Short mmCIF file of C-alpha atoms in Angstrom, two decimals:
data_model
loop_
_atom_site.label_atom_id
_atom_site.label_comp_id
_atom_site.label_asym_id
_atom_site.label_seq_id
_atom_site.Cartn_x
_atom_site.Cartn_y
_atom_site.Cartn_z
CA MET A 1471 -89.30 -61.15 55.95
CA ARG A 1472 -89.52 -63.15 52.64
CA SER A 1473 -89.42 -59.72 50.68
CA PHE A 1474 -86.23 -58.92 52.44
CA ARG A 1475 -84.50 -62.37 51.54
CA LYS A 1476 -85.53 -61.64 47.76
CA ILE A 1477 -83.98 -58.30 47.75
CA ILE A 1478 -80.76 -59.79 49.34
CA CYS A 1479 -80.49 -62.51 46.86
CA ARG A 1480 -81.01 -60.10 44.01
CA ILE A 1481 -78.10 -57.99 45.34
CA ALA A 1482 -75.96 -61.21 45.75
CA VAL A 1483 -77.10 -62.09 41.96
CA LEU A 1484 -76.12 -58.47 40.33
CA CYS A 1485 -72.69 -58.48 42.56
CA ILE A 1486 -71.76 -61.96 41.28
CA PHE A 1487 -72.94 -60.64 37.55
CA ALA A 1488 -70.82 -57.54 37.97
CA VAL A 1489 -67.85 -59.85 39.24
CA ALA A 1490 -68.13 -62.22 36.30
CA VAL A 1491 -68.42 -59.51 33.76
CA ASN A 1492 -65.79 -57.69 35.23
CA GLU A 1493 -63.45 -60.49 35.39
CA ALA A 1494 -64.03 -61.70 31.77
CA GLY A 1495 -63.72 -58.17 30.31
CA ARG A 1496 -60.20 -57.87 32.10
CA TYR A 1497 -59.28 -61.36 30.48
CA LEU A 1498 -60.31 -60.33 27.35
CA TYR A 1499 -59.36 -56.74 26.65
CA GLU A 1500 -56.96 -55.65 29.35
CA SER A 1501 -53.83 -55.30 26.95
CA VAL A 1502 -50.67 -57.30 28.18
CA GLU A 1503 -48.65 -54.18 27.69
CA ASN A 1504 -50.69 -52.58 30.67
CA PRO A 1505 -48.21 -52.33 33.64
CA VAL A 1506 -51.09 -52.91 36.15
CA VAL A 1507 -51.42 -56.38 35.00
CA TYR A 1508 -48.03 -57.63 36.23
CA ALA A 1509 -48.20 -55.13 39.18
CA ARG A 1510 -51.54 -56.73 40.61
CA LYS A 1511 -50.15 -60.40 40.17
CA ASP A 1512 -47.33 -59.23 42.23
CA LEU A 1513 -49.22 -57.65 45.04
CA GLU A 1514 -51.39 -60.75 45.00
CA GLU A 1515 -48.27 -63.07 45.08
CA THR A 1516 -46.23 -61.21 48.00
CA LYS A 1517 -49.16 -60.22 50.38
CA GLY A 1518 -48.41 -60.52 53.85
CA THR A 1519 -44.57 -59.94 53.22
CA VAL A 1520 -44.03 -56.72 51.82
CA GLU A 1521 -41.88 -54.75 54.44
CA THR A 1522 -40.84 -51.72 52.21
CA LEU A 1523 -42.86 -49.65 50.07
CA LEU A 1524 -42.26 -46.93 47.17
CA LEU A 1525 -44.67 -44.50 46.46
CA GLY A 1526 -45.01 -41.70 44.14
CA SER A 1527 -45.35 -40.52 40.44
CA SER A 1528 -43.81 -41.91 37.19
CA LEU A 1529 -40.59 -40.84 38.88
CA ILE A 1530 -40.68 -43.65 41.39
CA HIS A 1531 -42.53 -46.10 39.06
CA TRP A 1532 -39.72 -46.13 36.48
CA GLY A 1533 -36.86 -44.58 38.51
CA LEU A 1534 -36.24 -46.81 41.35
CA ASP A 1535 -35.23 -50.52 41.16
CA PRO A 1536 -37.02 -52.24 44.52
CA ALA A 1537 -34.72 -55.28 43.62
CA VAL A 1538 -31.78 -53.33 44.50
CA ILE A 1539 -33.47 -51.99 47.66
CA SER A 1540 -34.56 -55.43 48.54
CA GLU A 1541 -31.06 -56.77 48.61
CA GLU A 1542 -29.34 -53.79 50.03
CA LEU A 1543 -31.82 -53.22 52.63
CA ASP A 1544 -32.74 -57.35 52.94
CA THR A 1545 -36.33 -56.51 52.78
CA VAL A 1546 -39.49 -57.49 50.69
CA CYS A 1547 -39.72 -54.28 48.49
CA MET A 1548 -42.70 -53.11 46.54
CA ASN A 1549 -43.06 -50.22 43.77
CA LEU A 1550 -46.43 -48.85 43.75
CA GLY A 1551 -45.78 -45.88 41.86
CA THR A 1552 -48.12 -44.69 38.95
CA ASP A 1553 -48.09 -42.04 36.26
CA VAL A 1554 -48.69 -38.78 37.79
CA GLN A 1555 -49.80 -40.25 41.17
CA PRO A 1556 -51.85 -37.83 43.36
CA LEU A 1557 -51.33 -37.69 46.76
CA GLY A 1558 -54.38 -38.63 47.90
CA GLY A 1559 -53.97 -41.77 46.12
CA SER A 1560 -50.48 -42.29 47.83
CA TYR A 1561 -51.91 -42.01 51.12
CA PHE A 1562 -54.84 -44.43 50.28
CA LEU A 1563 -52.49 -46.76 48.93
CA LEU A 1564 -50.18 -46.45 52.00
CA LYS A 1565 -53.53 -47.12 54.07
CA ASP A 1566 -54.41 -50.42 51.85
CA GLN A 1567 -50.96 -51.88 52.31
CA ILE A 1568 -50.56 -51.44 55.92
CA GLN A 1569 -53.69 -53.55 56.05
CA ASN A 1570 -52.39 -56.23 54.14
CA ASN A 1571 -48.66 -56.07 54.53
CA PRO A 1572 -46.11 -55.69 57.55
CA VAL A 1573 -44.90 -52.28 56.05
CA LYS A 1574 -41.60 -51.14 58.42
CA ARG A 1575 -40.59 -48.31 56.08
CA VAL A 1576 -42.07 -45.95 53.13
CA PHE A 1577 -40.21 -44.08 50.58
CA LEU A 1578 -42.65 -41.32 49.05
CA GLY A 1579 -41.12 -39.63 45.69
CA MET A 1580 -41.69 -35.99 45.73
CA GLY A 1581 -41.31 -32.94 43.28
CA VAL A 1582 -42.66 -29.75 41.98
CA ALA A 1583 -45.64 -30.69 40.53
CA GLY A 1584 -46.74 -33.00 43.61
CA MET A 1585 -46.91 -29.79 45.60
CA VAL A 1586 -48.08 -27.08 43.29
CA SER A 1587 -50.50 -28.90 40.82
CA ASN A 1588 -53.76 -30.72 40.90
CA THR A 1589 -52.50 -34.39 39.72
CA ASN A 1590 -56.05 -35.76 40.65
CA THR A 1591 -57.81 -34.73 37.31
CA LEU A 1592 -58.31 -37.82 35.28
CA THR A 1593 -60.21 -40.92 35.72
CA GLY A 1594 -57.36 -43.12 34.23
CA ARG A 1595 -54.84 -42.06 37.43
CA ARG A 1596 -57.48 -43.00 39.71
CA LEU A 1597 -58.17 -46.29 38.31
CA ALA A 1598 -54.46 -47.23 38.15
CA ILE A 1599 -54.55 -46.51 41.94
CA LEU A 1600 -57.54 -48.30 42.59
CA ASP A 1601 -56.49 -51.45 40.55
CA ARG A 1602 -53.51 -51.53 42.83
CA MET A 1603 -55.48 -51.70 46.25
CA LEU A 1604 -56.35 -55.17 47.91
CA SER A 1605 -58.69 -54.01 50.57
CA PRO A 1606 -62.52 -53.30 49.13
CA ALA A 1607 -62.85 -51.11 52.17
CA VAL A 1608 -60.18 -48.69 51.16
CA LYS A 1609 -61.13 -48.67 47.64
CA LEU A 1610 -64.48 -47.59 48.55
CA GLU A 1611 -63.06 -44.87 51.02
CA TYR A 1612 -60.81 -43.82 48.17
CA LEU A 1613 -63.96 -43.51 46.04
CA ILE A 1614 -65.99 -41.68 48.14
CA GLN A 1615 -63.18 -39.34 49.15
CA GLU A 1616 -61.29 -38.46 45.94
CA GLY A 1617 -63.32 -40.39 42.90
CA GLU A 1618 -66.34 -39.70 40.63
CA PHE A 1619 -69.19 -42.04 39.57
CA LYS A 1620 -67.27 -42.99 36.51
CA ASP A 1621 -64.46 -44.50 38.53
CA LEU A 1622 -66.98 -46.75 40.31
CA GLU A 1623 -68.39 -47.64 36.83
CA GLN A 1624 -65.29 -48.59 35.47
CA VAL A 1625 -64.08 -50.48 38.76
CA LEU A 1626 -67.19 -52.40 39.00
CA LEU A 1627 -67.49 -53.24 35.17
CA TYR A 1628 -63.94 -53.15 33.38
CA PRO A 1629 -65.60 -53.38 29.97
CA THR A 1630 -67.05 -50.08 30.34
CA ARG A 1631 -63.56 -48.94 30.00
CA VAL A 1632 -62.96 -50.39 26.69
CA GLU A 1633 -63.23 -47.79 23.61
CA ASN A 1634 -63.43 -50.32 20.99
CA ILE A 1635 -65.77 -53.12 22.40
CA LEU A 1636 -65.35 -55.40 19.14
CA ASN A 1637 -61.48 -54.91 18.47
CA PHE A 1638 -61.24 -58.69 18.11
CA ASP A 1639 -57.35 -58.38 17.09
CA LEU A 1640 -56.83 -56.93 20.46
CA ILE A 1641 -58.67 -59.91 22.19
CA LYS A 1642 -56.66 -62.34 19.97
CA SER A 1643 -53.23 -60.56 20.85
CA ASN A 1644 -54.11 -60.80 24.90
CA ILE A 1645 -55.42 -64.58 24.82
CA LEU A 1646 -52.67 -65.96 22.91
CA TYR A 1647 -49.96 -63.66 24.91
CA ARG A 1648 -51.60 -64.87 28.15
CA GLN A 1649 -51.09 -68.48 27.43
CA SER A 1650 -47.24 -67.97 26.47
CA GLU A 1651 -44.60 -68.87 29.05
CA GLU A 1652 -43.31 -65.15 29.08
CA PHE A 1653 -46.55 -64.02 30.41
CA GLN A 1654 -46.69 -66.80 33.09
CA GLN A 1655 -43.10 -65.42 34.06
CA GLY A 1656 -44.37 -61.95 34.50
CA ILE A 1657 -42.54 -60.77 31.44
CA SER A 1658 -44.35 -58.20 29.29
CA PRO A 1659 -44.03 -58.38 25.36
CA GLU A 1660 -41.47 -56.91 23.42
CA SER A 1661 -43.89 -54.27 22.02
CA ALA A 1662 -44.28 -52.69 25.30
CA ARG A 1663 -43.08 -49.54 26.09
CA TRP A 1664 -41.71 -50.27 29.43
CA GLN A 1665 -40.65 -53.79 30.28
CA ASN A 1666 -41.65 -55.37 33.34
CA GLU A 1667 -39.10 -55.90 36.13
CA GLY A 1668 -40.97 -57.52 38.90
CA MET A 1669 -42.51 -56.07 42.25
CA GLY A 1670 -44.29 -53.15 40.38
CA PHE A 1671 -41.20 -51.68 38.59
CA GLN A 1672 -41.17 -50.90 35.03
CA SER A 1673 -37.82 -49.98 33.37
CA ASN A 1674 -36.69 -48.03 29.98
CA ASP A 1675 -33.45 -48.79 28.42
CA GLN A 1676 -33.60 -45.48 26.47
CA VAL A 1677 -30.85 -43.15 27.04
CA TYR A 1678 -31.77 -39.26 27.12
CA ASP A 1679 -30.44 -37.37 23.90
CA GLY A 1680 -30.29 -33.77 25.36
CA ASN A 1681 -33.22 -32.16 23.05
CA TYR A 1682 -35.28 -30.16 25.28
CA THR A 1683 -38.43 -28.00 24.94
CA THR A 1684 -40.03 -26.00 27.38
CA GLU A 1685 -43.61 -25.69 26.21
CA LYS A 1686 -45.27 -28.07 29.15
CA MET A 1687 -43.28 -26.37 31.90
CA VAL A 1688 -46.45 -23.91 32.68
CA ARG A 1689 -48.74 -27.31 32.84
CA ASN A 1690 -46.20 -28.62 35.23
CA GLY A 1691 -45.98 -26.02 37.45
CA LEU A 1692 -43.07 -24.07 39.04
CA TRP A 1693 -42.11 -24.04 42.74
CA SER A 1694 -43.03 -21.21 44.59
CA ARG A 1695 -44.15 -21.28 48.36
CA LYS A 1696 -47.35 -19.38 47.36
CA ASN A 1697 -48.17 -21.98 44.68
CA ILE A 1698 -48.36 -25.05 47.21
CA ARG A 1699 -51.54 -26.74 47.66
CA PRO A 1700 -52.87 -27.02 51.25
CA GLU A 1701 -54.33 -30.52 50.01
CA ALA A 1702 -50.90 -31.76 49.43
CA VAL A 1703 -49.34 -30.58 52.85
CA GLU A 1704 -52.81 -32.16 54.23
CA TYR A 1705 -52.12 -35.56 52.78
CA LEU A 1706 -48.26 -35.49 53.35
CA THR A 1707 -49.18 -34.88 57.12
CA GLN A 1708 -51.84 -37.48 57.45
CA MET A 1709 -49.03 -40.03 55.71
CA ALA A 1710 -46.42 -39.07 58.64
CA GLU A 1711 -49.62 -39.52 61.08
CA LEU A 1712 -50.64 -42.60 59.72
CA CYS A 1713 -46.91 -44.14 59.68
CA HIS A 1714 -46.25 -42.88 63.04
CA GLU A 1715 -49.39 -44.49 64.60
CA ASN A 1716 -48.19 -47.96 63.00
CA GLY A 1717 -44.61 -47.69 63.53
CA ILE A 1718 -43.46 -47.24 60.20
CA GLU A 1719 -40.56 -45.13 59.15
CA PHE A 1720 -41.64 -42.47 56.56
CA ASN A 1721 -39.19 -40.88 54.36
CA ILE A 1722 -39.54 -38.51 51.02
CA ILE A 1723 -37.17 -38.53 48.28
CA ILE A 1724 -36.73 -35.66 45.84
CA PHE A 1725 -35.62 -36.84 42.30
CA PRO A 1726 -33.34 -35.27 40.30
CA HIS A 1727 -33.90 -34.17 36.71
CA SER A 1728 -31.99 -33.47 33.81
CA TYR A 1729 -30.32 -30.10 34.38
CA GLU A 1730 -32.08 -28.55 31.49
CA TYR A 1731 -35.23 -29.24 32.80
CA ALA A 1732 -34.30 -28.62 36.76
CA SER A 1733 -32.94 -25.18 36.15
CA MET A 1734 -36.38 -24.26 34.83
CA GLN A 1735 -38.32 -25.47 37.78
CA GLY A 1736 -38.44 -22.44 39.74
CA ASP A 1737 -36.34 -21.67 42.97
CA LEU A 1738 -35.39 -25.56 44.00
CA ALA A 1739 -32.88 -23.92 46.81
CA ASP A 1740 -36.38 -22.82 48.49
CA MET A 1741 -37.71 -26.00 48.02
CA ASP A 1742 -34.85 -28.05 49.77
CA VAL A 1743 -35.08 -25.40 52.78
CA TYR A 1744 -38.83 -25.75 52.51
CA PHE A 1745 -38.83 -29.59 52.87
CA GLU A 1746 -36.02 -29.75 55.40
CA GLU A 1747 -38.23 -27.59 57.47
CA PHE A 1748 -41.25 -29.57 56.76
CA CYS A 1749 -39.75 -33.07 57.14
CA SER A 1750 -37.94 -31.94 60.56
CA ASN A 1751 -41.05 -31.01 62.08
CA LEU A 1752 -42.95 -34.14 61.45
CA GLY A 1753 -40.03 -36.58 62.06
CA ILE A 1754 -40.12 -37.59 58.29
CA GLY A 1755 -36.86 -38.64 56.58
CA LEU A 1756 -35.55 -36.61 53.80
CA PHE A 1757 -33.48 -37.84 50.85
CA ASP A 1758 -32.90 -34.75 48.62
CA TYR A 1759 -31.40 -35.39 45.05
CA ASN A 1760 -32.13 -31.83 43.57
CA TYR A 1761 -29.06 -30.64 42.03
CA THR A 1762 -29.14 -27.54 44.49
CA ALA A 1763 -29.14 -29.71 47.35
CA TYR A 1764 -26.64 -32.64 46.42
CA GLU A 1765 -23.59 -31.41 44.95
CA GLY A 1766 -22.14 -33.77 42.42
CA ILE A 1767 -25.42 -35.44 41.52
CA TYR A 1768 -24.85 -35.15 37.87
CA ASP A 1769 -21.61 -36.76 38.36
CA ILE A 1770 -23.53 -39.80 40.06
CA LEU A 1771 -26.34 -39.76 37.55
CA PRO A 1772 -25.01 -38.19 34.09
CA THR A 1773 -27.11 -37.52 31.45
CA GLU A 1774 -26.70 -41.31 29.83
CA TYR A 1775 -28.86 -42.15 32.98
CA TYR A 1776 -32.11 -40.72 32.27
CA TRP A 1777 -34.54 -41.75 29.65
CA ASP A 1778 -36.11 -38.44 29.19
CA LYS A 1779 -35.49 -34.78 30.75
CA LYS A 1780 -37.17 -35.88 33.88
CA HIS A 1781 -36.90 -39.91 34.33
CA LEU A 1782 -34.12 -42.01 35.11
CA ASN A 1783 -33.71 -45.28 32.90
CA LYS A 1784 -33.07 -48.75 34.04
CA THR A 1785 -29.50 -47.82 34.72
CA GLY A 1786 -30.55 -44.83 36.65
CA ALA A 1787 -33.13 -46.62 38.72
CA ALA A 1788 -30.64 -49.11 39.82
CA ARG A 1789 -27.90 -46.26 40.81
CA ILE A 1790 -30.26 -44.00 42.57
CA ALA A 1791 -31.58 -47.00 44.38
CA GLN A 1792 -28.05 -47.83 45.31
CA LEU A 1793 -27.27 -44.10 46.49
CA LEU A 1794 -30.51 -44.21 48.44
CA CYS A 1795 -29.74 -47.52 50.43
CA SER A 1796 -26.18 -46.10 51.14
CA GLU A 1797 -27.39 -43.08 52.68
CA TYR A 1798 -30.35 -44.54 54.33
CA LYS A 1799 -27.97 -47.02 56.02
CA GLU A 1800 -25.78 -44.33 57.05
CA LYS A 1801 -28.56 -42.08 58.74
CA SER A 1802 -29.97 -45.57 60.45
CA GLU A 1803 -26.80 -46.26 62.14
CA SER A 1804 -25.83 -42.46 63.06
#
């Protein structure tokens, strides 16, 4: 019995040590330009109040303004998009949020890459999801099902993420900005590529100049039904079932891209038909803004509403949020 107590005490000491090292490491080395710094703060401060959830890749993260949705739908909306978010990550973020908030509706951003490409390949993508989770049990489940040992190591000990552990200039800049009034108000520094707008949303004010190259198209994937990954279908189905079990409305949004990019993504008209059938079978709401499905989308979202060939800028993010809310309310009333 005494030996058992010693083991428990040692485990407790190790856990306390890991938490202390993790928190100290984050404070010293986690850049105040990192969007997750502000997203975590938003999640903690609004815990127990979030009703509307935005999930998906950078199309959502930078391209759908939760403030507009909160106002238009009279709700508390959180944007939990992340760069190239794997569908498995979306599923576990949803599961985590259901345990911590009274979620009523979910909007999941989808596109070609999410259906045909394996986006769960980089540690950083998984860590961006783990850092936004509130429930240790869901984090552990995600690590076991989708992660690698390196993920666990970097979740428990943040300094193992740091490439230059003796970067004193980074430490100095982080500490100084963390003492500033701007940081206390949730404002990211001017040097950040994207500006924090609150509730997980990061904006970009740039305007797309129309320049476009095709070199990344193969890597991003092209739409074809033969290219659909079974894992993508499985996770979408699981998300629909999880929402149904918890009385949550589940909706898919297909984002527009600049015409130069969208027209080279394969047979998008067929993707429109596929999602119409898929969503109808599972009782999922669908808001499809592909140019092949939504006539006049480039009148509503012209080139100057994008910051590159794929992503909407701050103005575009507000405009598509208004469009989404208008159509959502029309469907709800019909």
